[in-house]
Amino acid sequence: MNAHSLYIETYGCQMNVNDSQRIVAMLSDDRYQLVNSPVEADLILLNTCSVRGGAEEKVYNRLSNLCSLKKINKQLVIGVGGCVAQQEGEQLLERFPLVDLVFGTHTVHLLPGMLQDARHGIRRSETEFFDTEQRRDLFPATRGEGRGSQFVTVMQGCNNFCSYCIVPFVRGREVSRRAEDILEEIERLVAAGVVEVVLLGQNVNSYGIHQDGQPSFAQLLRQIAALDGLQRIRFTTSHPKDMSDELIACYADLPKLCSQVQLPAQAGSNAVLARMNRGYTREHYLDRINALKQARPGITITGDIIVGFPGETEADFEETMSLVEEVRYADVYSFAYSPRPGTRAADFTEELSKHEKQHRLARLIATQRNITLEINRSFLHTRQEILVEGIGKHPGQLSGRADSGKTVNFSGEPALIGHLVPVVITAAYQNSLVGELI
Ligand code: 5AD
Ligand code: SF4
């Protein structure tokens, strides 16, 4: 059999990035080799995101573009996966007659069979959700290859139904992976030279709660931290209503747990939080932040904020601004509200004008930029352990991550990639730090 070439483009969150990595590994069994440009490929896959309207538009535009490559390469197979695919299913095949296959968020493992059919002209869309009995298919393990840092999916799906969010519709209900499978995968990764794992799930705090016999997320963290050779653990994403004392205690007890937490607030006003169906108040959120800061002094906090939710008044927005200043996030991922079809908030009538949303977003970003820079400067002259991830932007530079998750660039040999090295911070900018090897 001849080797095939695969080009894959990934949109959206780390879960999609991880799914794409698993697709590449899985298809390498079918002799697919990864290439860097769509014109070189005989298989093009788009792994899509539908969390905001803009992300979805991007996918459609890109798809129209890529389909035109079929005029040059008659053998080309084009597939669409991820969240837009999950949402649209068959309709994507109708809208784009040159698309050969559509796979959803639970059906990645069906890809090899779908590809075979595609080569015989059979166009398939597979977007059913699997239940917990098929968990092994839902969470195919990575190969125990790679070095440095690796993602490990521990759960997927979401039961929270925040009123603005499409995720429960496109990722399905919460399903946790078996703890023994997670531990076995991490042991394999560590044996291959991995020093850091990033545990992934839409809602990692809910890990295990729907399945008998599984540990809680805090218990799972303790089991992972006990694995020899593993040096760092991160996880994302957490929900403030489920950020338990038990989980926060892990920050006090487990040195391997990095000093970083992603805890999306989404809004600072109780009225907006209630309409978002977030299940907590501003006071509860700040209480959890304070408990985290006590458990791990200096912990770096990042969060997500949605600006311009329907009915958000100027006073509501001011409460978001004051929350941002009070928490002192290292970084905020902020978004203008974008209505998603099928979600409850899509029916809320008090939508703000695009102009007002953009104006508030700009104010939030400006405030946060100052805080980010101040926090970055607070690292000046400190010693940091950096996990080297790759080559930096400038010649001779390496780039890696501190315990806090901050990106640090410094001069060094590529042989250091994948290793932890000590660095002293010599300059602090808006988006990164610069250091020198000690
Ligand atoms: N509009 C704007 N932002 C959204 N997010 C999720 N849904 C929407 C939406 N409809 C943001 C949230 C979430 C992040 C991944 O995307 O802040 O945490
Ligand atoms: Fe979406 Fe809310 Fe679930 Fe997060 S917790 S994935 S915002 S529904």
XYZ file of C-alpha atoms and ligand atoms in Angstrom:
464
model
C 0.000 0.000 0.000
C 1.263 3.469 -0.844
C 1.660 6.080 1.841
C -1.101 8.703 1.997
C -0.738 12.303 3.025
C -2.952 13.947 5.623
C -3.484 17.641 6.217
C -5.472 18.574 9.313
C -6.627 21.988 10.463
C -7.852 22.451 14.013
C -10.114 25.160 15.387
C -11.229 25.867 18.939
C -10.235 24.501 22.305
C -7.548 22.156 23.589
C -10.016 19.289 23.444
C -10.061 19.664 19.664
C -6.276 19.947 19.571
C -6.067 16.707 21.520
C -8.628 14.998 19.269
C -6.576 16.036 16.232
C -3.423 14.579 17.784
C -5.256 11.306 18.310
C -6.556 11.348 14.735
C -3.022 11.797 13.397
C -1.766 8.913 15.556
C -4.679 6.666 14.581
C -4.361 7.353 10.845
C -0.618 6.752 10.899
C -1.642 3.061 11.271
C -3.256 3.437 7.843
C 0.008 4.864 6.520
C -1.138 8.470 6.543
C 1.710 10.919 6.917
C 1.120 14.437 8.141
C 1.869 17.242 5.662
C 1.938 20.993 6.222
C -0.120 22.268 3.347
C -3.496 21.296 1.879
C -2.190 21.178 -1.699
C 0.165 18.303 -0.788
C -2.573 16.237 0.825
C -4.806 13.442 -0.431
C -6.854 13.684 2.773
C -7.894 17.015 4.291
C -9.631 17.086 7.668
C -11.100 20.129 9.394
C -11.642 19.738 13.125
C -14.175 22.444 13.830
C -15.455 24.676 16.636
C -18.932 26.150 17.033
C -18.641 27.862 20.400
C -19.133 31.307 18.868
C -20.708 32.375 15.590
C -17.444 33.746 14.239
C -15.680 30.416 14.711
C -18.397 28.673 12.728
C -18.318 31.192 9.848
C -14.571 30.669 9.562
C -15.085 26.962 9.042
C -17.608 27.450 6.237
C -15.346 29.913 4.421
C -12.365 27.649 4.766
C -14.322 24.651 3.581
C -15.466 26.424 0.391
C -11.850 27.235 -0.305
C -10.525 23.751 0.288
C -13.230 22.099 -1.808
C -11.896 23.955 -4.864
C -8.697 21.861 -4.542
C -10.719 18.905 -5.786
C -10.550 20.448 -9.261
C -6.785 19.837 -9.239
C -6.688 16.577 -7.280
C -9.493 14.165 -8.200
C -8.397 11.672 -5.503
C -8.650 14.214 -2.707
C -10.870 13.228 0.239
C -12.285 15.978 2.456
C -13.697 15.323 5.935
C -15.207 17.575 8.568
C -15.217 16.720 12.271
C -15.615 18.373 15.655
C -18.384 20.576 16.959
C -19.782 22.132 13.754
C -19.869 18.643 12.249
C -21.655 17.294 15.334
C -24.229 20.051 15.074
C -24.824 19.971 11.324
C -24.265 16.296 10.442
C -25.914 15.318 7.135
C -26.679 18.951 6.366
C -22.964 19.551 5.835
C -22.952 16.841 3.150
C -25.888 18.606 1.506
C -24.451 22.103 1.774
C -21.011 21.028 0.535
C -21.426 18.360 -2.176
C -17.633 17.977 -2.373
C -17.275 17.013 1.296
C -16.821 13.224 1.579
C -17.366 12.521 5.248
C -18.599 14.080 8.480
C -17.636 12.754 11.909
C -18.775 14.034 15.292
C -17.234 14.500 18.710
C -17.954 10.882 19.757
C -17.132 9.128 16.488
C -13.459 9.880 15.836
C -12.683 6.151 16.108
C -14.958 5.422 13.094
C -12.718 7.474 10.784
C -10.674 4.631 9.232
C -13.842 2.844 8.071
C -15.373 6.072 6.808
C -12.233 6.803 4.799
C -12.389 3.424 3.156
C -16.007 4.062 2.171
C -15.143 7.549 0.922
C -12.615 6.061 -1.479
C -15.464 3.978 -2.909
C -17.640 7.047 -3.287
C -19.783 6.383 -0.210
C -20.370 9.634 1.686
C -21.099 9.089 5.378
C -22.101 11.293 8.287
C -21.646 9.696 11.737
C -22.689 11.925 14.606
C -24.400 9.688 17.159
C -23.529 10.081 20.832
C -22.135 7.084 22.652
C -23.054 6.115 26.163
C -20.713 5.238 28.983
C -20.449 1.580 27.985
C -18.423 2.648 24.971
C -16.025 4.755 26.986
C -12.936 3.005 25.634
C -13.898 4.102 22.108
C -14.662 7.601 23.271
C -11.237 8.007 24.857
C -8.704 6.228 22.668
C -5.328 6.452 24.367
C -2.427 8.329 22.822
C 0.609 6.235 21.986
C 3.005 6.896 24.808
C 5.139 8.916 22.495
C 6.273 12.512 22.601
C 8.118 14.342 25.305
C 7.673 17.411 27.436
C 4.005 18.117 27.906
C 1.060 16.037 26.706
C -2.701 16.407 26.880
C -4.649 13.605 28.510
C -8.436 13.696 28.174
C -10.130 12.623 31.424
C -13.761 13.407 30.664
C -15.837 15.042 28.018
C -19.238 16.598 27.712
C -21.148 18.923 29.964
C -24.400 18.746 31.944
C -24.507 22.371 33.001
C -26.417 23.989 30.153
C -25.256 27.541 30.712
C -27.858 29.453 28.756
C -25.414 30.813 26.138
C -23.435 27.637 25.508
C -23.534 25.146 22.638
C -21.122 22.678 24.258
C -23.698 20.389 25.941
C -25.365 20.022 22.532
C -22.217 19.233 20.562
C -20.170 17.303 23.130
C -23.061 15.491 24.804
C -23.527 14.647 28.475
C -20.607 14.247 30.852
C -18.730 10.976 30.461
C -15.652 10.209 32.549
C -12.861 8.004 31.373
C -11.903 5.078 33.585
C -9.320 6.092 36.185
C -7.248 2.969 35.500
C -7.079 3.855 31.787
C -5.962 7.404 32.615
C -3.268 6.232 35.027
C -2.047 3.595 32.589
C -1.802 6.143 29.786
C 0.127 8.604 31.946
C 2.524 5.886 33.082
C 3.174 5.048 29.438
C 3.709 8.704 28.559
C 6.133 9.168 31.452
C 8.089 6.069 30.401
C 8.439 7.691 26.955
C 9.860 10.894 28.469
C 6.816 13.064 29.158
C 7.272 15.226 32.266
C 3.997 17.184 32.310
C 0.385 16.209 31.675
C -2.481 18.601 31.033
C -5.731 16.898 32.031
C -8.558 17.904 29.735
C -12.317 18.000 30.073
C -15.113 20.515 29.563
C -15.792 20.246 33.252
C -13.014 18.374 35.002
C -14.466 19.068 38.471
C -17.360 16.745 37.627
C -14.954 13.909 36.887
C -16.280 10.581 38.184
C -19.466 11.823 39.807
C -21.817 10.093 37.388
C -20.054 6.742 37.414
C -19.943 4.336 40.345
C -16.544 3.215 41.470
C -14.632 6.140 39.940
C -12.596 8.446 42.174
C -13.487 12.132 42.473
C -11.350 14.542 40.457
C -9.382 15.480 43.599
C -8.742 11.788 44.329
C -7.694 11.244 40.716
C -5.218 14.137 40.998
C -3.697 12.544 44.090
C -3.332 9.207 42.287
C -1.695 10.892 39.306
C 0.617 12.937 41.519
C 1.832 9.685 43.098
C 3.205 8.423 39.755
C 7.006 8.365 39.776
C 8.744 10.384 37.098
C 5.845 12.687 36.386
C 6.821 16.204 37.416
C 3.971 18.532 36.538
C 0.183 18.362 36.388
C -2.181 20.972 34.978
C -5.869 20.703 34.219
C -8.571 22.630 32.408
C -11.419 23.642 32.630
C -13.025 24.064 36.044
C -16.473 25.273 37.002
C -16.708 27.661 39.990
C -19.773 25.931 41.413
C -17.868 22.625 41.565
C -14.506 23.985 42.772
C -14.681 21.980 46.004
C -12.619 22.373 49.177
C -11.345 18.874 48.461
C -9.978 20.011 45.093
C -8.548 23.269 46.454
C -6.717 21.260 49.147
C -4.769 19.570 46.328
C -3.061 22.914 45.682
C -1.824 22.923 49.281
C -0.764 19.253 49.281
C 0.540 18.405 45.811
C 3.722 20.193 44.717
C 3.425 18.599 41.264
C 0.201 20.499 40.662
C 1.248 23.663 38.806
C 0.468 27.082 40.303
C -2.163 27.832 37.719
C -5.912 27.545 37.612
C -8.389 28.371 34.883
C -11.640 29.371 36.567
C -14.095 31.084 34.196
C -16.313 33.656 35.926
C -18.155 34.683 32.711
C -19.669 37.739 34.473
C -19.408 39.734 37.694
C -23.057 40.626 38.174
C -25.374 38.257 40.029
C -28.294 39.182 37.788
C -26.326 38.220 34.669
C -24.886 35.081 36.291
C -28.433 33.954 37.102
C -29.618 34.524 33.519
C -26.550 32.662 32.308
C -27.636 29.732 34.522
C -24.156 29.551 36.004
C -25.282 28.220 39.380
C -23.147 30.505 41.573
C -22.979 34.091 42.735
C -20.213 36.665 42.501
C -19.647 36.169 46.244
C -19.228 32.409 45.849
C -16.817 32.921 42.966
C -14.655 35.334 44.963
C -14.740 32.989 47.962
C -13.324 30.178 45.776
C -10.633 32.496 44.389
C -9.602 33.504 47.903
C -9.488 29.874 49.038
C -7.241 29.050 46.055
C -4.947 31.982 46.829
C -4.677 30.758 50.415
C -3.999 27.147 49.462
C -1.310 28.187 46.963
C 0.053 31.691 47.538
C 0.990 33.359 44.242
C -1.227 31.050 42.173
C -1.822 32.324 38.649
C -5.505 32.626 37.821
C -6.925 32.844 34.335
C -10.552 33.130 33.397
C -13.139 33.599 30.703
C -15.543 36.523 30.513
C -18.497 37.051 28.206
C -19.280 40.709 27.572
C -22.641 42.010 26.407
C -24.855 39.116 27.448
C -28.525 39.956 26.617
C -29.842 42.517 29.078
C -26.390 43.348 30.522
C -26.702 46.914 31.849
C -23.847 49.358 32.246
C -24.036 48.668 36.003
C -23.806 44.897 35.378
C -20.779 45.448 33.193
C -19.138 47.627 35.870
C -19.505 44.666 38.217
C -17.620 42.492 35.743
C -14.901 45.147 35.547
C -14.609 45.301 39.333
C -14.500 41.501 39.565
C -11.638 41.440 37.079
C -9.734 43.995 39.136
C -10.419 42.184 42.387
C -9.341 38.742 41.143
C -6.252 40.087 39.371
C -6.224 37.508 36.618
C -2.936 36.768 34.901
C -4.962 36.582 31.714
C -8.597 36.838 30.706
C -10.062 35.249 27.608
C -12.845 37.700 26.885
C -15.541 37.371 24.251
C -18.443 39.423 22.973
C -21.637 37.442 23.457
C -22.636 35.584 20.314
C -26.079 33.918 20.173
C -25.946 30.184 19.424
C -28.984 28.612 17.770
C -30.767 26.146 20.024
C -29.445 27.577 23.291
C -31.800 29.226 25.756
C -30.145 32.637 25.555
C -30.716 32.715 21.793
C -34.368 33.469 22.645
C -33.491 36.318 25.031
C -34.695 39.461 23.337
C -32.624 42.183 24.996
C -29.595 41.748 22.760
C -27.072 44.570 22.886
C -25.900 46.291 19.734
C -22.703 45.014 18.188
C -21.188 48.431 18.798
C -22.000 48.367 22.522
C -20.617 44.846 22.917
C -17.385 45.776 21.140
C -17.040 48.948 23.190
C -17.382 47.077 26.490
C -15.033 44.366 25.271
C -12.385 46.968 24.443
C -12.720 48.516 27.927
C -12.315 45.127 29.574
C -9.313 44.228 27.433
C -7.597 47.548 28.227
C -8.038 47.078 31.976
C -6.841 43.500 31.842
C -3.790 44.382 29.756
C -2.495 46.592 32.556
C -3.032 43.886 35.157
C -1.353 41.283 32.945
C 1.689 43.485 32.470
C 1.926 44.197 36.209
C 1.772 40.496 36.986
C 4.338 39.713 34.294
C 6.679 42.332 35.782
C 6.299 40.778 39.233
C 8.242 37.775 37.872
C 11.301 39.927 37.055
C 14.545 38.620 38.625
C 12.822 35.492 39.970
C 14.068 31.981 39.304
C 11.622 29.803 37.348
C 11.679 26.175 36.282
C 10.826 26.125 32.590
C 9.537 23.149 30.659
C 11.067 23.754 27.226
C 8.371 23.282 24.572
C 10.133 24.262 21.373
C 12.052 26.781 19.351
C 11.359 30.454 20.185
C 10.486 33.213 17.720
C 14.008 34.612 17.465
C 17.041 32.682 16.183
C 18.816 30.715 18.915
C 15.864 31.071 21.264
C 13.861 28.422 23.035
C 10.356 28.819 24.338
C 8.773 27.117 27.316
C 6.400 27.439 30.202
C 6.926 28.349 33.823
C 5.011 26.650 36.635
C 2.536 29.557 36.394
C 1.819 28.743 32.760
C 3.578 31.909 31.572
C 5.534 31.637 28.338
C 9.253 32.305 28.777
C 11.752 32.739 25.933
C 15.494 32.324 26.441
C 18.677 31.382 24.576
C 19.556 27.708 24.597
C 20.271 24.540 22.652
C 17.383 22.646 20.983
C 18.566 19.538 22.883
C 16.836 21.051 25.928
C 13.397 20.717 24.321
C 11.213 18.488 26.471
C 13.268 19.088 29.624
C 12.843 21.221 32.730
C 15.536 23.866 33.105
C 16.153 26.695 35.622
C 15.949 30.222 34.249
C 16.132 33.697 35.759
C 13.621 36.208 34.368
C 15.330 39.245 32.831
C 12.510 41.034 30.966
C 8.723 41.104 31.113
C 6.464 42.032 28.207
C 2.745 41.992 27.565
C 2.551 38.442 26.253
C 5.697 36.740 27.443
C 8.742 36.814 29.660
C 12.387 36.621 28.693
C 14.923 34.724 30.757
C 18.475 33.460 30.966
C 19.510 29.899 31.659
C 21.081 29.519 35.078
N -20.836 33.772 23.115
C -19.646 34.255 23.526
N -18.753 33.543 24.220
C -19.070 32.265 24.515
N -18.387 31.313 25.172
C -19.142 30.190 25.184
N -20.296 30.383 24.534
C -20.282 31.689 24.108
C -21.193 32.495 23.388
N -22.368 32.016 22.979
C -17.093 31.530 25.794
C -17.145 31.272 27.292
C -16.433 29.955 27.431
C -15.436 30.051 26.298
C -14.858 28.749 25.887
O -16.155 30.633 25.249
O -16.442 32.296 27.947
O -15.818 29.799 28.694
Fe -20.615 25.505 28.305
Fe -21.319 26.095 30.821
Fe -20.723 23.555 30.143
Fe -18.766 25.390 30.260
S -20.030 24.686 31.999
S -19.079 23.871 28.629
S -19.820 27.227 29.554
S -22.452 24.756 29.394
